[in-house]
Coordinates of C-alpha atoms and ligand atoms in Angstrom, one line a residue:
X1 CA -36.2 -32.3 27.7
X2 CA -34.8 -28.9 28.9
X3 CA -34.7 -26.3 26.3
X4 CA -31.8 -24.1 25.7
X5 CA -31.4 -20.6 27.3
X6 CA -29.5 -18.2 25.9
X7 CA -28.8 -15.4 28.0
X8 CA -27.4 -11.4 27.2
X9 CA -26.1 -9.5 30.3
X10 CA -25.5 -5.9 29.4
X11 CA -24.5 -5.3 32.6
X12 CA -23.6 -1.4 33.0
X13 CA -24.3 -0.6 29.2
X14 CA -26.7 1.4 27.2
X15 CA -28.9 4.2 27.9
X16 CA -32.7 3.9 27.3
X17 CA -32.4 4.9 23.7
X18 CA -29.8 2.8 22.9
X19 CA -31.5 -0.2 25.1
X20 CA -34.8 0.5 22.8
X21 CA -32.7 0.4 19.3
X22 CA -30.9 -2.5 20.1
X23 CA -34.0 -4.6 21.4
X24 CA -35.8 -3.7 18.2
X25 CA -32.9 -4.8 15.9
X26 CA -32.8 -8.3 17.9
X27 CA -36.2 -8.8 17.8
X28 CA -36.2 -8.9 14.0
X29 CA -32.9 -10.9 13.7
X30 CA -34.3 -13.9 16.0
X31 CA -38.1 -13.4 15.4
X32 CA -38.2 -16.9 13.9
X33 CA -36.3 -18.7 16.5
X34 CA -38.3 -21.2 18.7
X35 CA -36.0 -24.1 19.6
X36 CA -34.3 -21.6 21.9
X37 CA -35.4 -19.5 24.6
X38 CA -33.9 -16.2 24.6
X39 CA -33.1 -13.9 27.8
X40 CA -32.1 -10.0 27.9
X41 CA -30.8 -8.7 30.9
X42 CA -30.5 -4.9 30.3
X43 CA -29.9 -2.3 33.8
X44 CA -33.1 -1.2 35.3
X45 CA -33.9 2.0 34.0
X46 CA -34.2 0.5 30.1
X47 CA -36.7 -2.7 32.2
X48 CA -39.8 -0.9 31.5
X49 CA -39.2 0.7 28.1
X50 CA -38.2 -2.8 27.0
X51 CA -40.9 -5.0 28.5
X52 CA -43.0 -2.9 26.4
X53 CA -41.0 -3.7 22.9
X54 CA -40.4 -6.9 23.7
X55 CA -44.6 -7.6 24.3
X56 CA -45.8 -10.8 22.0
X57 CA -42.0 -11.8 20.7
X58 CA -40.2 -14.5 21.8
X59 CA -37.4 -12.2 23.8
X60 CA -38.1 -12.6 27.5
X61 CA -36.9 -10.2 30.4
X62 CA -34.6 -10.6 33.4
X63 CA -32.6 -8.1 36.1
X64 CA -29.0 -8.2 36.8
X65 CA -29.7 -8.1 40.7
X66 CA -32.8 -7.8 43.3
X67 CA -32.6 -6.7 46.9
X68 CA -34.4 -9.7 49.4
X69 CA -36.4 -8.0 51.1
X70 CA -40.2 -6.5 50.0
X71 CA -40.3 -3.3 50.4
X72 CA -38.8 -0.5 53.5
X73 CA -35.8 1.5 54.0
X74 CA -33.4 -0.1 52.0
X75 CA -32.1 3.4 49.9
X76 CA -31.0 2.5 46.6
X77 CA -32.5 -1.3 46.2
X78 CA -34.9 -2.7 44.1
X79 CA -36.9 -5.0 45.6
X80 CA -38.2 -8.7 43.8
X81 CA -41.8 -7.3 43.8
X82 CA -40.8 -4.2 41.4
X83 CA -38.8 -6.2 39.3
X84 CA -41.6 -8.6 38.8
X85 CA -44.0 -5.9 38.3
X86 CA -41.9 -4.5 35.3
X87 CA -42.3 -8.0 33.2
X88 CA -38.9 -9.6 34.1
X89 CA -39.4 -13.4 34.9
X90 CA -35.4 -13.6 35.4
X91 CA -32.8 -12.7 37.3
X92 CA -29.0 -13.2 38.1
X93 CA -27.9 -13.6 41.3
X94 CA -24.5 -13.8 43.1
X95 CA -22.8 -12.4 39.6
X96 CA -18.8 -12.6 39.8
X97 CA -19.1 -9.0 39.6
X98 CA -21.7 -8.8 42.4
X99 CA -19.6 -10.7 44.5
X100 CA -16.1 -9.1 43.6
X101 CA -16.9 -5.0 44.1
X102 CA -19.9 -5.1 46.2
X103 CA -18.8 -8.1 48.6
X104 CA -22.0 -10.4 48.1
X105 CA -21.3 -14.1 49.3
X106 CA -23.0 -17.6 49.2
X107 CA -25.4 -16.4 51.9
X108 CA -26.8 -13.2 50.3
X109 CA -27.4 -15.2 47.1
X110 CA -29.1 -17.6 49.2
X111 CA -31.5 -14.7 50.7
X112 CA -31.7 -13.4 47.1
X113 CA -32.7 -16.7 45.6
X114 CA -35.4 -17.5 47.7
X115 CA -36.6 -13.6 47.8
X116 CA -36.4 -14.3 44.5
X117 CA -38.9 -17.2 44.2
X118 CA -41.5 -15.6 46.5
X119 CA -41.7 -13.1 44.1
X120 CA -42.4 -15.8 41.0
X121 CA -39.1 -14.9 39.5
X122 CA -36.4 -18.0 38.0
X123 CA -33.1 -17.0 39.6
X124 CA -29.6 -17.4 37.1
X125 CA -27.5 -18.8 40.4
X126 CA -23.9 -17.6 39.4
X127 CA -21.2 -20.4 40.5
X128 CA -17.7 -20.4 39.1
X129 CA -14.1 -20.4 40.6
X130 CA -11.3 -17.8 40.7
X131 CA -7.8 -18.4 38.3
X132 CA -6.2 -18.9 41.6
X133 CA -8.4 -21.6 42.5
X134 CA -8.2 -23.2 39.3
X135 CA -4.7 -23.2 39.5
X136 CA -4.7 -24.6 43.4
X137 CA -6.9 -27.4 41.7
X138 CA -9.7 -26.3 44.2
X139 CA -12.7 -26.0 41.1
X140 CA -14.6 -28.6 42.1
X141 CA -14.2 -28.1 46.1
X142 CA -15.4 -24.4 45.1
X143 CA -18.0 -25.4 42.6
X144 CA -19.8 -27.8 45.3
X145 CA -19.4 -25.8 48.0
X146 CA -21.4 -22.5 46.0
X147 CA -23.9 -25.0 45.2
X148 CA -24.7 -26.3 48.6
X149 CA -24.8 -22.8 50.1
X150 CA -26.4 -20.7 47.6
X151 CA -29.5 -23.3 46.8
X152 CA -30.0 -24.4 51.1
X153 CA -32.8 -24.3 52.4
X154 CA -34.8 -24.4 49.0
X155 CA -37.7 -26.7 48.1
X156 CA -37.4 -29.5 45.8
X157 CA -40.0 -27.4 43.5
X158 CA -38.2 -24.5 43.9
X159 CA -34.6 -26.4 43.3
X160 CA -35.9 -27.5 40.2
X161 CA -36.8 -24.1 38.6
X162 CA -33.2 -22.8 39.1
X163 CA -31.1 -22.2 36.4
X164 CA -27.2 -22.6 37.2
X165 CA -24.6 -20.6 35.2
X166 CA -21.2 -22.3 35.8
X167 CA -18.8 -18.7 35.0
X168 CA -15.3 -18.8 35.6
X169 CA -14.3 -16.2 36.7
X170 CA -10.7 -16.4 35.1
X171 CA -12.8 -16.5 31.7
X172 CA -15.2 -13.7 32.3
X173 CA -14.1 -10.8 29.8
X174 CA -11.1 -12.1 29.0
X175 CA -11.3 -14.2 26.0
X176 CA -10.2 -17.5 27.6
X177 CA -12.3 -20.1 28.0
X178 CA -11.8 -23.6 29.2
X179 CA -12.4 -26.3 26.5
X180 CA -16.3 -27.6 25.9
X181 CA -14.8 -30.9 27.7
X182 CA -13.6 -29.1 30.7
X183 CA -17.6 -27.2 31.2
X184 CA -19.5 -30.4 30.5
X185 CA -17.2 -32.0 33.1
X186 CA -18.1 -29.6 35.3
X187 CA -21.8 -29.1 34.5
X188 CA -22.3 -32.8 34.7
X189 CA -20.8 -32.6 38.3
X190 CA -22.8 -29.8 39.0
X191 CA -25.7 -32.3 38.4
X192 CA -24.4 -34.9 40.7
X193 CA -24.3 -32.5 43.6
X194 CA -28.0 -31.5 42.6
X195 CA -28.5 -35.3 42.7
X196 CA -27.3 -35.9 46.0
X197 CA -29.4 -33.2 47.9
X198 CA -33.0 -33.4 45.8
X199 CA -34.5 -36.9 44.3
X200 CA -35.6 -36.7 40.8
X201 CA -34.4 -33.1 40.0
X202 CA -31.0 -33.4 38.7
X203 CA -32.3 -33.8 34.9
X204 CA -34.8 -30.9 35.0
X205 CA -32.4 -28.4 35.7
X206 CA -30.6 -26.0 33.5
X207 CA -26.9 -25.6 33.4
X208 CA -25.4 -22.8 31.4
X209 CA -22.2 -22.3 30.8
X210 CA -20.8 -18.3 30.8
X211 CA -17.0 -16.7 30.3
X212 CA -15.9 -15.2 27.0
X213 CA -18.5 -16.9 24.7
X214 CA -18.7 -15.7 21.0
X215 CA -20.1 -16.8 17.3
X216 CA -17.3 -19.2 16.9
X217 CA -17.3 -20.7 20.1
X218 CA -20.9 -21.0 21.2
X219 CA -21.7 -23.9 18.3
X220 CA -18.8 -26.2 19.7
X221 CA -19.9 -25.6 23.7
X222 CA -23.7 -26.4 22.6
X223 CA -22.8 -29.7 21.5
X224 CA -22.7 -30.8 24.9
X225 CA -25.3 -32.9 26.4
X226 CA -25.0 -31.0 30.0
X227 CA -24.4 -27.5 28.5
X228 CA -28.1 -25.9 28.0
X229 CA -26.9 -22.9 26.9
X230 CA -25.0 -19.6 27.7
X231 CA -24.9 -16.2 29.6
X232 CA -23.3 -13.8 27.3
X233 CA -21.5 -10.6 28.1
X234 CA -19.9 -8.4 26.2
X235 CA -20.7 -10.6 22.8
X236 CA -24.2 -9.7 23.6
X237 CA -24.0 -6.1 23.8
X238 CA -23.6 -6.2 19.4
X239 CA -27.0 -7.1 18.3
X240 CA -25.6 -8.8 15.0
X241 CA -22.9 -11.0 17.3
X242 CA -25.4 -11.9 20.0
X243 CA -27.8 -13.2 17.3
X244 CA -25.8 -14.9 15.9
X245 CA -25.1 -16.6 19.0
X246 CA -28.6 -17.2 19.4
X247 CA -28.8 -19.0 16.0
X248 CA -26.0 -20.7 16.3
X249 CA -27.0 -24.1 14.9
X250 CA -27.8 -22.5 11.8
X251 CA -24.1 -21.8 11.2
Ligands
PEP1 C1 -20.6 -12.4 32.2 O1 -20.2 -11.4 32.8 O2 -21.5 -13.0 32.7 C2 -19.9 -12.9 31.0 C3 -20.0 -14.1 30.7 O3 -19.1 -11.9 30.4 P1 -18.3 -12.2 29.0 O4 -19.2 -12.9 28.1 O5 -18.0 -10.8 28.5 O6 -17.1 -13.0 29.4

């Protein structure tokens, strides 16, 4: 049985203080939530502030990015090792974002992945295709060919710890989203691919779907057998919206 995961990127949003107030203000609105396991991805600097507030509740902590390597000359990056040793046990890799304005590609996730793992953290592997693609009917040529690239290499331990988020990038911010048919179509592809390159490891894994999710929308995606649950953005940055997200099923 995989549990749900519900994730909240805040990407390049809120300063310490207004990390800390929103953090507090979730962790009364979902204290009593247990069927789902909840993930807050805030920027670095609010990481140790919040790992503190977020001690003996069920939120738990991820990074929007890691450097692969340990530790050196590498001005600027944050290695796995820090971001470990600030309480996250997340973090996304190979983000839309990542990938569009600072040029990462299937082989940097791959480095970043299994950095990653060394370091005892669960990579979010981002995957999604581009409106072009969509439109070129290349999604699933695109969708496999992230999969394969981003996850080689990888032991079948390792494989299974992974958590795939299937974003669209023509969905990301922009209020369109494809239909909760369309992502379990995908997602349950996404499976078969995981199928064909590890035995027995295809059902563990979680596949979340990302792109423009909301309180209206979340309920219908969740229905899905193959959608374990979502990577929020912007919906995630209102404490009152994102909880709501998070207790969907009680809607
Ligand atoms: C994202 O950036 O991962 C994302 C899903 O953003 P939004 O929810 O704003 O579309």
């Amino acid at each position: 049985m995989r549990k749900s995961l519900i994730v909240g990127n805040w990407k390049m949003n809120k300063t310490i203080q207004e990390a800390l107030k929103a953090v507090k203000a979730l962790k009364n609105e979902i204290a009593d939530v247990t069927d789902i396991e909840i993930l807050i991805c805030p920027s670095f600097t609010s990481l140790y502030i919040i790992n503190n507030e977020i001690k003996n509740s069920n939120i738990n902590l991820g990074a929007q990015n890691i450097f692969w390597e340990t530790k050196g000359s590498f001005t600027g990056e944050v290695s796995p090792i820090m971001i470990k040793n600030v309480g996250c046990s997340y973090v996304l890799i190979g983000h839309s974002e990542r990938r569009q304005y600072f040029y990462e590609t299937n082989k940097t996730a791959n480095k970043k992945i299994k950095a990653a793992l060394l370091a005892g953290l669960i990579p979010i592997v981002c995957v999604g295709e581009t409106l072009r693609e969509k439109k070129e009917n290349m999604t699933f040529k695109i969708i496999k060919k992230q999969i394969k690239q981003n996850l080689v290499g990888l032991a079948i331990g390792d494989a299974s710890s992974v958590v795939i988020a299937y974003e669209p990038i023509w969905a990301i911010g922009t209020g369109k989203t494809p239909t909760s048919n369309q992502i379990e179509e995908i997602h349950f592809f996404i499976r078969k691919i995981y199928d064909e390159m590890y035995k027995n490891v295809a059902e563990k894994v979680r596949i979340i779907y990302g792109g423009s999710i909301n309180s209206d929308n979340i309920s219908e995606f969740m229905k899905k057998s193959n959608i374990d649950g979502g990577l929020v953005g912007s919906a995630s940055l209102e404490t009152k919206v994102f909880s709501r997200i998070i207790k969907y099923s009680r809607f």
